XYZ file of C-alpha atoms in Angstrom:
743
model
C 91.929 137.802 62.293
C 88.424 137.037 63.532
C 85.490 135.465 61.710
C 81.903 136.545 62.313
C 78.620 134.942 61.309
C 75.956 137.328 60.117
C 73.034 137.763 57.744
C 73.200 139.873 54.607
C 71.011 142.934 55.281
C 70.676 144.116 51.690
C 67.592 142.279 50.432
C 64.820 139.974 51.587
C 66.729 136.805 50.699
C 68.814 137.255 53.898
C 71.743 135.008 52.976
C 73.997 133.678 55.712
C 77.499 135.171 55.592
C 80.930 134.657 57.100
C 82.902 137.885 57.432
C 86.594 138.038 58.265
C 87.819 141.098 60.161
C 91.366 142.191 60.906
C 92.021 145.149 63.218
C 88.623 146.671 62.465
C 88.854 146.169 58.692
C 86.573 143.853 56.732
C 88.946 141.742 54.648
C 86.675 139.014 53.259
C 82.978 138.232 52.829
C 81.775 134.778 51.787
C 78.684 132.630 52.022
C 78.087 130.539 55.127
C 77.957 126.908 54.001
C 76.475 125.906 57.363
C 73.498 128.249 57.128
C 70.457 125.916 57.116
C 68.624 127.863 54.401
C 71.098 129.561 52.066
C 73.883 126.929 52.445
C 76.769 129.079 51.261
C 74.948 130.959 48.506
C 75.993 134.568 48.072
C 75.380 137.082 45.285
C 77.682 139.946 44.234
C 75.769 142.385 46.446
C 76.636 140.376 49.545
C 80.349 140.420 48.792
C 80.076 144.192 48.301
C 79.300 144.716 51.996
C 83.040 145.163 52.408
C 83.022 148.058 49.941
C 79.888 149.549 51.481
C 81.366 149.577 54.965
C 84.655 151.140 53.845
C 83.143 153.512 51.259
C 84.903 156.879 51.753
C 81.712 158.659 50.659
C 79.619 157.076 53.426
C 78.664 159.661 56.037
C 79.972 159.188 59.574
C 78.906 162.490 61.141
C 75.727 164.573 60.843
C 75.339 167.380 58.322
C 73.276 170.547 58.792
C 72.467 173.265 56.289
C 74.014 176.631 57.036
C 74.082 179.558 54.608
C 72.703 177.253 51.927
C 75.423 174.616 52.316
C 75.446 171.256 54.091
C 78.313 171.210 56.575
C 79.561 168.514 58.927
C 78.766 169.006 62.591
C 78.470 167.192 65.915
C 75.559 165.024 66.973
C 74.775 167.448 69.781
C 74.535 170.354 67.351
C 72.514 168.408 64.772
C 70.004 167.219 67.359
C 69.760 170.768 68.659
C 68.898 171.998 65.157
C 66.367 169.166 64.861
C 64.634 170.289 68.045
C 64.806 173.978 67.127
C 63.382 173.548 63.614
C 61.031 170.563 63.910
C 59.562 171.336 67.334
C 57.637 174.480 66.305
C 56.298 172.815 63.153
C 54.721 169.935 65.060
C 53.500 172.281 67.806
C 51.739 174.533 65.293
C 50.571 172.023 62.693
C 50.142 168.765 64.592
C 50.987 165.298 63.217
C 49.762 166.095 59.691
C 52.441 168.777 59.357
C 55.110 166.065 59.164
C 55.315 163.529 56.334
C 57.412 160.377 56.556
C 59.060 158.633 53.612
C 60.403 155.296 54.844
C 62.600 153.092 52.658
C 63.143 149.365 52.240
C 66.403 149.060 54.269
C 64.433 149.843 57.435
C 62.739 146.454 57.163
C 66.080 144.841 58.024
C 66.493 146.810 61.256
C 64.399 145.027 63.864
C 64.507 147.945 66.285
C 63.102 150.451 63.815
C 60.592 147.893 62.557
C 59.197 146.994 65.991
C 59.479 150.329 67.773
C 59.054 152.566 64.718
C 55.574 151.304 63.909
C 54.511 151.818 67.515
C 56.066 155.288 67.591
C 54.110 156.325 64.494
C 50.899 155.049 66.085
C 51.493 156.929 69.330
C 52.378 160.095 67.412
C 49.133 159.888 65.436
C 51.096 160.013 62.183
C 48.916 159.741 59.086
C 51.243 161.261 56.502
C 53.164 157.982 56.182
C 54.590 156.949 52.804
C 56.853 153.945 52.293
C 58.518 151.872 49.611
C 55.596 149.422 49.861
C 53.518 151.505 47.444
C 56.253 151.413 44.816
C 56.848 147.708 45.328
C 54.798 145.056 47.145
C 51.636 146.733 48.478
C 49.470 144.827 45.944
C 50.559 141.589 47.616
C 49.746 142.948 51.069
C 46.390 144.275 49.864
C 45.286 141.090 48.122
C 46.514 138.918 50.993
C 44.908 141.215 53.551
C 41.524 141.193 51.837
C 41.585 137.421 51.398
C 43.301 136.217 54.581
C 43.237 139.187 56.981
C 45.602 142.002 58.000
C 45.761 145.043 60.223
C 48.785 147.023 58.945
C 51.729 146.686 56.576
C 53.709 144.810 59.194
C 51.019 142.224 59.813
C 49.558 140.319 56.919
C 49.427 136.714 55.716
C 51.288 135.872 52.528
C 50.868 132.357 51.147
C 54.330 131.402 49.889
C 55.154 129.100 46.997
C 56.433 125.737 48.254
C 59.352 125.812 45.825
C 61.091 122.681 47.052
C 58.088 120.383 46.670
C 56.047 121.729 43.789
C 55.637 120.003 40.430
C 54.658 123.193 38.602
C 55.975 126.672 39.300
C 54.427 129.658 37.534
C 56.493 132.839 37.860
C 54.790 136.159 37.069
C 56.995 139.206 36.555
C 59.861 137.516 38.367
C 63.431 136.957 37.199
C 64.468 134.724 40.087
C 67.943 133.982 38.727
C 68.762 137.689 38.927
C 66.742 138.969 41.885
C 66.891 135.689 43.898
C 63.369 136.595 45.001
C 61.779 136.152 48.392
C 61.762 132.488 49.305
C 63.775 131.361 46.253
C 67.262 131.761 47.697
C 70.026 130.011 45.716
C 67.574 129.930 42.834
C 69.358 128.043 40.054
C 69.715 124.808 41.992
C 66.211 124.952 43.428
C 64.616 125.704 40.066
C 66.600 122.966 38.338
C 65.480 120.563 41.058
C 61.855 121.127 40.007
C 62.697 120.012 36.483
C 64.877 117.124 37.659
C 61.967 115.638 39.591
C 59.788 115.839 36.474
C 58.167 119.194 37.172
C 57.853 122.253 34.968
C 58.504 125.992 35.200
C 56.431 128.596 33.354
C 57.493 132.249 33.198
C 54.988 135.002 32.392
C 56.937 138.144 31.519
C 57.283 140.627 28.627
C 60.989 139.729 28.437
C 62.643 136.393 27.872
C 64.873 136.971 30.875
C 67.476 134.678 32.403
C 64.850 132.662 34.269
C 62.609 132.395 31.207
C 65.538 130.980 29.240
C 65.790 127.991 31.591
C 62.011 127.599 31.941
C 59.922 125.006 30.110
C 57.542 127.669 28.789
C 57.719 131.441 28.403
C 54.569 133.489 27.825
C 55.495 137.002 26.666
C 52.563 138.869 28.165
C 51.907 142.471 27.207
C 52.755 144.826 30.098
C 49.674 145.390 32.226
C 47.880 142.395 30.729
C 48.552 139.937 33.566
C 45.233 140.502 35.346
C 43.278 139.930 32.135
C 45.325 136.801 31.432
C 44.728 135.240 34.840
C 41.078 136.290 34.899
C 40.735 134.198 31.745
C 42.705 131.340 33.324
C 40.260 131.424 36.243
C 37.346 131.476 33.796
C 38.636 128.380 31.985
C 39.138 126.500 35.254
C 35.487 127.104 36.136
C 34.064 126.552 32.651
C 35.946 123.302 32.071
C 35.065 122.040 35.547
C 38.713 121.867 36.588
C 38.161 123.131 40.137
C 39.164 120.975 43.085
C 37.089 122.326 45.938
C 36.835 119.118 47.926
C 39.828 120.054 50.100
C 39.096 123.694 50.842
C 35.426 124.188 50.057
C 34.383 124.677 53.681
C 37.172 127.227 54.168
C 36.320 129.323 51.097
C 33.837 132.182 50.855
C 32.731 133.734 47.558
C 33.476 130.922 45.110
C 30.328 131.518 43.066
C 30.883 135.272 43.160
C 34.373 134.705 41.747
C 32.975 132.532 38.975
C 30.442 135.195 38.033
C 33.064 137.950 38.163
C 35.326 136.256 35.591
C 32.560 134.985 33.314
C 33.152 137.712 30.701
C 36.914 137.128 30.603
C 37.074 134.384 28.018
C 40.435 133.641 26.378
C 39.154 135.222 23.166
C 38.071 138.372 25.005
C 41.439 138.961 26.687
C 43.835 137.740 24.003
C 44.427 141.149 22.446
C 44.997 142.835 25.819
C 47.426 140.271 27.201
C 49.068 139.325 23.902
C 48.622 135.575 24.441
C 46.725 133.317 22.029
C 43.414 131.894 23.352
C 44.532 128.274 23.116
C 47.740 129.053 25.022
C 45.596 130.572 27.789
C 43.475 127.429 27.939
C 46.559 125.219 28.076
C 47.971 127.310 30.924
C 44.726 126.938 32.881
C 44.607 123.186 32.302
C 48.212 122.689 33.314
C 47.797 124.618 36.568
C 44.558 122.823 37.421
C 45.722 119.285 36.619
C 49.328 119.354 37.842
C 50.036 117.073 40.827
C 50.847 120.301 42.662
C 51.192 123.885 41.476
C 52.556 127.091 42.985
C 52.176 130.578 41.519
C 54.681 133.261 42.457
C 54.345 136.941 41.555
C 57.110 139.460 42.121
C 57.610 143.179 41.545
C 56.883 142.890 37.826
C 53.455 141.498 38.680
C 52.727 144.247 41.192
C 54.022 147.542 39.821
C 51.475 147.698 37.023
C 47.980 149.060 36.544
C 46.290 145.936 37.933
C 48.906 144.654 40.361
C 46.507 143.792 43.178
C 44.172 141.918 40.837
C 47.107 139.915 39.479
C 48.118 138.814 42.974
C 44.473 138.149 43.853
C 44.171 135.718 40.948
C 47.440 134.113 41.987
C 45.940 133.252 45.393
C 42.410 132.581 44.101
C 43.563 130.113 41.446
C 45.535 128.263 44.104
C 42.402 128.127 46.259
C 39.978 126.804 43.636
C 42.458 124.225 42.287
C 43.190 122.834 45.746
C 46.761 124.159 45.759
C 46.325 126.566 48.656
C 47.439 125.307 52.061
C 49.013 122.129 50.752
C 52.601 120.907 50.297
C 53.843 121.613 46.803
C 51.328 124.408 46.451
C 51.135 127.599 48.489
C 51.537 127.589 52.260
C 51.702 130.183 54.994
C 55.014 130.615 56.828
C 54.916 130.397 60.620
C 57.356 133.118 61.751
C 58.978 133.069 65.169
C 58.344 136.703 66.086
C 54.661 137.352 66.740
C 53.248 137.654 63.238
C 49.725 138.850 62.569
C 48.412 135.377 61.840
C 49.784 134.014 65.121
C 48.274 136.781 67.256
C 44.743 137.303 68.498
C 41.898 134.852 68.022
C 42.755 132.056 65.558
C 40.524 132.108 62.503
C 38.948 135.496 63.203
C 39.893 139.122 62.612
C 38.803 142.657 61.866
C 37.816 144.107 58.463
C 40.643 145.076 56.137
C 41.869 148.575 57.110
C 41.615 151.064 54.255
C 40.127 154.477 53.514
C 40.280 155.770 57.095
C 41.959 158.953 55.827
C 42.881 160.343 52.428
C 45.357 162.567 50.624
C 44.311 166.064 49.618
C 43.671 164.574 46.182
C 41.300 161.958 47.609
C 43.521 158.860 47.468
C 42.774 156.506 50.373
C 45.075 155.168 53.036
C 45.725 151.418 52.770
C 47.034 149.475 55.773
C 48.050 152.715 57.460
C 49.948 154.172 54.495
C 49.284 156.730 51.788
C 50.553 156.213 48.214
C 54.156 157.345 47.772
C 53.276 158.413 44.244
C 50.979 161.048 45.780
C 53.520 162.540 48.202
C 54.786 165.229 45.825
C 51.245 166.385 45.042
C 50.393 166.335 48.742
C 53.263 168.742 49.427
C 52.721 170.951 46.374
C 48.962 171.421 46.708
C 47.935 174.923 47.790
C 46.338 173.814 51.054
C 48.951 171.237 51.982
C 49.350 170.664 55.719
C 52.850 169.218 55.166
C 55.636 171.531 56.313
C 58.332 168.979 57.174
C 59.496 165.745 55.565
C 61.430 162.994 57.329
C 63.141 160.560 54.964
C 64.652 157.402 56.386
C 66.692 155.084 54.137
C 64.778 156.371 51.112
C 65.844 158.109 47.921
C 62.534 159.287 46.503
C 64.256 161.501 43.953
C 65.126 158.261 42.153
C 62.703 155.664 43.571
C 59.416 157.584 43.399
C 57.426 158.002 40.170
C 57.803 161.309 38.305
C 61.051 162.078 40.094
C 61.189 165.628 38.744
C 57.965 166.442 40.579
C 59.268 164.726 43.721
C 62.350 166.956 43.589
C 60.112 169.977 43.045
C 58.302 169.049 46.263
C 61.617 168.721 48.099
C 62.356 172.288 47.104
C 59.085 173.556 48.584
C 58.901 171.805 51.948
C 60.013 173.935 54.904
C 62.246 171.361 56.612
C 63.777 168.061 55.497
C 65.369 165.658 57.956
C 67.098 162.651 56.406
C 68.402 159.509 58.078
C 70.806 158.137 55.493
C 74.315 156.864 54.813
C 74.832 159.069 51.761
C 74.563 162.548 50.335
C 72.443 161.445 47.400
C 69.819 162.785 44.997
C 67.287 163.222 47.831
C 69.399 164.068 50.868
C 71.169 166.874 48.989
C 67.954 168.840 49.649
C 67.991 168.065 53.388
C 68.424 170.555 56.204
C 69.650 167.893 58.626
C 71.224 164.524 57.745
C 71.641 161.974 60.538
C 73.795 159.017 59.398
C 72.993 155.592 60.877
C 75.710 153.012 61.560
C 77.055 150.730 58.868
C 74.910 147.590 58.471
C 77.855 145.653 59.912
C 77.736 147.745 63.098
C 74.281 146.668 64.195
C 72.739 143.457 65.483
C 70.532 141.702 62.956
C 67.167 139.970 63.072
C 64.672 139.818 60.194
C 61.177 140.371 61.579
C 59.388 141.279 58.362
C 60.934 138.885 55.859
C 60.446 135.803 58.027
C 56.749 136.226 57.182
C 57.485 135.619 53.489
C 59.928 132.715 53.373
C 59.519 129.250 51.862
C 60.786 127.621 55.073
C 60.478 128.445 58.761
C 63.770 129.659 60.184
C 64.862 132.210 62.755
C 68.280 133.698 63.408
C 69.954 136.361 65.519
C 73.349 137.844 64.656
C 75.493 140.091 66.802
C 77.015 143.097 65.069
C 80.187 142.235 63.158
C 81.902 145.457 64.219
C 81.422 147.824 67.156
C 79.504 151.017 66.541
C 81.682 154.109 66.137
C 82.137 155.992 69.431
C 79.635 158.807 69.835
C 77.435 157.707 66.927
C 73.724 156.959 67.123
C 71.977 153.725 66.174
C 68.752 153.761 64.155
C 66.936 153.089 67.423
C 68.681 156.027 69.063
C 67.765 158.300 66.146
C 64.151 157.099 66.347
C 64.032 158.004 70.042
C 65.337 161.503 69.247
C 62.693 162.014 66.561
C 59.994 160.675 68.878
C 61.140 163.015 71.649
C 60.767 166.089 69.441
C 57.520 165.052 67.762
C 55.830 163.943 70.990
C 56.965 167.009 72.911
C 59.046 165.057 75.416
C 61.676 167.797 75.502
C 64.744 166.755 77.472
C 63.127 163.636 78.916
C 65.697 160.885 79.300
C 65.662 158.867 76.089
C 65.688 155.672 78.113
C 62.337 156.689 79.559
C 60.976 157.108 76.020
C 62.279 153.622 75.241
C 60.368 152.363 78.292
C 57.192 154.123 77.113
C 57.369 152.508 73.677
C 58.066 149.081 75.171
C 55.135 149.478 77.566
C 52.867 150.307 74.620
C 54.095 147.189 72.789
C 53.413 145.015 75.842
C 49.912 146.399 76.395
C 49.167 145.976 72.680
C 50.045 142.269 72.823
C 48.600 141.401 76.231
C 45.295 143.218 75.843
C 44.289 142.206 72.316
C 41.392 139.708 72.191
C 42.594 136.112 72.085
C 46.143 136.958 73.168
C 48.331 134.086 74.351
C 49.502 136.513 77.043
C 46.008 137.447 78.229
C 46.599 135.642 81.533
C 49.467 137.989 82.396
C 49.619 141.435 83.937
C 51.450 143.838 81.585
C 53.620 145.012 84.466
C 54.770 141.449 85.113
C 55.720 141.104 81.444
C 57.697 144.339 81.596
C 59.584 143.104 84.651
C 60.355 139.825 82.877
C 61.842 141.736 79.945
C 64.335 143.413 82.249
C 65.641 146.933 82.527
C 68.426 146.873 79.919
C 67.074 149.458 77.529
C 67.237 149.109 73.773
C 65.407 147.319 70.975
C 66.326 143.800 72.135
C 63.570 143.907 74.739
C 60.951 144.465 72.051
C 62.278 141.564 69.999
C 62.358 139.314 73.069
C 58.714 140.232 73.691
C 57.692 139.298 70.155
C 59.645 136.030 70.202
C 58.244 134.949 73.555
C 54.687 135.814 72.463
C 55.163 134.103 69.099
C 54.272 130.680 67.764
C 57.362 129.015 69.258
C 57.744 131.275 72.302
C 57.731 130.383 75.984
C 54.739 132.708 76.567
C 56.554 134.014 79.629
C 56.581 130.704 81.455
C 53.294 129.255 80.245
C 55.158 127.063 77.763
C 58.440 125.918 79.353
C 61.247 125.362 76.869
C 59.748 127.771 74.364
C 61.774 130.283 72.395
C 63.310 133.393 73.934
C 65.908 135.790 72.583
C 68.436 134.395 75.047
C 67.830 130.884 73.707
C 68.050 132.052 70.092
C 71.425 133.662 70.760
C 72.776 130.250 71.710
C 72.346 129.117 68.082
C 74.804 131.081 65.902
C 73.455 129.565 62.664
C 69.889 130.132 63.777
C 67.167 127.563 64.354
C 65.496 125.596 61.583
C 61.829 125.565 62.578
C 60.823 123.099 59.900
C 59.087 123.168 56.531
C 55.904 125.066 55.845
C 52.799 123.174 56.942
C 49.037 123.498 56.282
C 47.554 126.070 58.659
C 43.894 126.534 57.733
C 41.672 127.703 59.321
C 43.648 129.062 62.288
C 45.904 131.175 60.055
C 42.989 133.357 58.944
C 42.158 136.735 60.448
C 39.106 137.599 58.348
C 35.728 138.575 59.850
C 34.120 135.520 58.234
C 36.822 133.123 59.370
C 37.177 131.902 55.783
C 39.357 132.646 52.759
C 37.608 135.458 50.896
C 38.167 134.446 47.271
C 36.008 137.284 45.900
C 36.677 140.426 47.976
C 34.255 143.159 46.943
C 36.907 145.859 46.235
C 38.746 143.516 43.873
C 35.634 142.281 42.107
C 34.654 145.931 41.595
C 38.076 146.787 40.156
C 37.621 144.126 37.469
C 35.423 146.650 35.679
C 38.559 148.626 34.812
C 40.115 145.514 33.291
C 36.978 144.755 31.296
C 36.675 148.328 30.034
C 40.291 148.326 28.858
C 40.347 145.043 26.959
C 40.250 146.812 23.591
C 42.455 149.788 24.486
C 45.259 150.728 22.114
C 48.505 150.111 24.041
C 50.375 152.756 22.086
C 53.441 152.303 19.947
C 55.902 151.571 22.759
C 55.627 151.022 26.503
C 58.442 150.806 29.020
C 59.119 148.356 31.852
C 61.892 148.172 34.431
C 64.245 145.283 35.114
C 66.323 143.805 37.912
C 70.101 143.463 37.873
C 72.266 141.128 39.945
C 74.818 143.811 40.838
C 72.327 146.549 41.613
C 69.802 147.237 44.366
C 67.444 150.138 43.816
C 69.574 153.307 43.882
C 72.085 152.847 46.671
C 74.782 150.335 45.673
C 76.114 152.142 42.616
C 78.881 153.735 44.670
C 80.642 150.408 45.309
C 83.518 149.933 42.814
C 83.259 146.124 42.840
C 79.658 146.338 41.620
C 80.362 148.876 38.887
C 83.015 146.996 36.937
C 82.432 145.886 33.374
C 80.362 147.308 30.564
C 77.537 149.800 30.943
C 74.494 148.007 32.395
C 72.024 150.888 32.336
C 70.850 150.323 28.774
C 67.526 150.598 26.985
C 66.660 147.144 25.690
C 64.598 147.219 22.516
C 63.442 144.590 20.017
C 65.310 144.526 16.656
C 62.140 145.388 14.727
C 61.378 148.401 16.907
C 64.999 149.532 16.689
C 65.088 149.248 12.898
C 61.902 151.260 12.438
C 63.459 154.085 14.469
C 66.915 153.975 12.946
C 68.531 152.913 16.220
C 71.939 151.239 16.300
C 73.217 148.987 19.061
C 75.382 151.002 21.461
C 74.121 154.341 20.135
C 72.357 156.951 22.242
C 68.608 157.479 22.124
C 66.087 159.775 23.762
C 63.207 158.200 25.696
C 60.253 160.496 26.348
C 56.981 160.154 28.258
C 54.389 162.633 29.473
C 56.482 163.035 32.642
C 59.897 163.749 31.155
C 62.772 162.649 28.965
C 66.108 160.855 29.402
C 68.962 159.755 27.209
C 70.000 156.099 27.267
C 72.346 153.701 25.512
C 70.585 151.358 23.072
C 70.819 147.582 23.535
C 69.116 145.701 20.695
C 67.905 142.246 21.723
C 65.225 139.783 20.702
C 64.702 138.842 24.364
C 62.280 141.751 24.738
C 58.758 141.624 23.338
C 58.018 143.881 20.319
C 56.350 147.096 21.431
C 58.170 147.032 24.786
C 61.410 148.664 25.914
C 63.187 148.068 29.217
C 65.342 150.288 31.419
C 66.662 149.297 34.880
C 65.530 151.421 37.803
C 67.581 153.255 40.418
C 69.974 155.085 38.096
C 70.361 158.755 37.182
C 73.199 159.819 39.491
C 73.713 163.343 38.256
C 73.262 166.948 39.266
C 74.955 169.196 41.823
C 75.463 168.483 45.504
C 76.094 164.731 45.402
C 78.820 162.917 47.317
C 78.845 159.724 45.252
C 82.240 159.670 43.572
C 81.840 156.253 41.914
C 78.149 156.511 40.992
C 78.677 159.907 39.368
C 81.125 158.266 36.955
C 78.351 155.832 35.934
C 75.219 157.992 36.158
C 72.923 155.983 33.893
C 69.397 157.021 32.943
C 66.681 157.682 35.507
C 63.694 155.443 34.703
C 61.498 157.357 37.129
C 61.931 160.554 35.171
C 59.512 158.789 32.796
C 57.028 157.159 35.184
C 54.015 158.728 36.856
C 51.542 159.362 34.014
C 50.137 155.822 34.284
C 48.706 156.581 37.734
C 47.983 154.031 40.444
C 46.849 150.489 41.038
C 43.494 151.455 42.547
C 43.042 148.949 45.420
C 46.582 149.317 46.815
C 47.657 152.832 45.813
C 50.818 151.419 44.248
C 52.390 153.516 41.518
C 52.240 152.098 37.995
C 55.780 151.689 36.673
C 55.256 149.035 33.997
C 53.445 149.851 30.787
C 54.056 153.614 30.652
C 53.782 154.865 27.068
C 57.013 156.306 25.661
C 58.555 157.535 22.433
C 62.111 156.568 21.482
C 64.229 158.518 19.017
C 67.822 158.310 17.853
C 70.203 161.043 18.988
C 72.518 162.430 16.348
C 76.097 162.800 17.601
């Protein structure tokens, strides 16, 4: 029996784990009490890593389509088919002939994260679609416009200082269920706020588990958050509650912000957001006068019609009340691996990247990505350049809006290559499936999520188990894809690894203001050694980062070798004020009134009196679920049916619905059947269905999930369109009709 320390790779919380292994079998998974951040906390998903690794449905060998059927084959054969089919497409159609759909799990693989972004740049890929535009792109857009950014891997998020704040406002966040970025082990940390005399306010259409323990719950109407917080901002200005003495010199656009929200009085927005005017005023006063206040918005705040504006107000309110860049308020993490706000010239940056190319339908690129909600239309349009689709760790047939149209697009595209563990609702359409290793068979380092945490910490973990003989890592698969798409032919894949590393080195050394500007790129490459693989790229980013040794210029600084000597990681200290050096805006100041966001307020103003319709639907998080890919783990599927349609008693009675009965839910996109759950925790006029379900149809290899198919929320989404500034699909607030089903 051996015990291994690792990090849970399933969500952004990144809990520390101890895993016991006996003769290659995972026999126990538990929280690591010595982890400096999570301190033994573990959720049911973490314990399910055992079931995920040993899942008999998980793919171990590639599949290729022959005579209409997916059949198991060797890696050599599968890669040969990849070259034979994909090579001519890229040769004839160029980079735009290949679309990429990249999923959330890739953010946990440091090799794909570091090298993949560079590979896409070198390939000239513009048809890039990721889970960001069905999740957190509004945060990246608002933060990028206000603080600076250059792509989706490099932006500056101001995190809520959970452990020191006296007032925490949660928008569209059920922290007790989702754990939420930066709120690991949430119950104890939230209770600590109240125990030190602080308060918690939850803004959400549902009185969820977190709202039940909060001091105040405001049941906002779906899609009304931006109007609500525009009015909060208005009250703060009108009642002279601003505290600009701390940050005034670092803020640009304060008067423009005041003018922009002048029409959003509490009375003007009350109908749209469903909150009484006096309650709006009290919320504004409490935020402005609290000893310290932090505002945290999660997926519920972002996947709505005005997601970017909601996050903008979250940051802007913190700025004008003096809660930005202060303990107890909102602070910027200082990640170990070269983050955007630790690179280049401190306090200065380039304009926010957006609109450099567009979809066939005219939707702009944002931070190097196109909206995932537009991918199906991009493929199905008559003049589409897209002939091949590469999906990596993504199940768009269940995670993308209007999933029926997404599946229609899968049926049209000439070639589909999927990198995935499972034969699921998306990969069943693939021509080639390349399975990556189990998460326990790869080394772990979180590059992306260390930019979002509420404390500075860095940790490396060796793989718990050896990779299966003859299999390919994600990095190895990336090199194979790069070889075909770049026309490298039979070039040694190690040489391609060297090319990507060289590009990474030149990118860091040659950017203006680089801490490595004094070095010759060739000297840096020699320092990184000749042992090929993704570790060299991570070592580069650590050594060029805020704590790094800068390749000898700062003796004793961090390197990957040094990090490996700390099995529990290194606690780099609490978040600290970082203005103005953290900024990467052209002005060198916090842009509290970015022009694209001020302009988008017109849509909010014009919709203040809109009829919301009889019923609208929202999604919800579940502790034992993660998007669409953990429903095949028996330990997570025990107990009663969790994929239910929650509906208020009054709405249920008016439709003749009984608890536990079956109903039909219909939108302009489609229709599903769901089990009714009557509860007064949901706001009248709103129904809720969890996302990621709908495991049905031919061609699946999901023996457990198929026994618990559930209802596919994204068969209903799509008609509500996009959050304009970010291109994020609107999932919350879609109008639906609900009817009883006679049995």
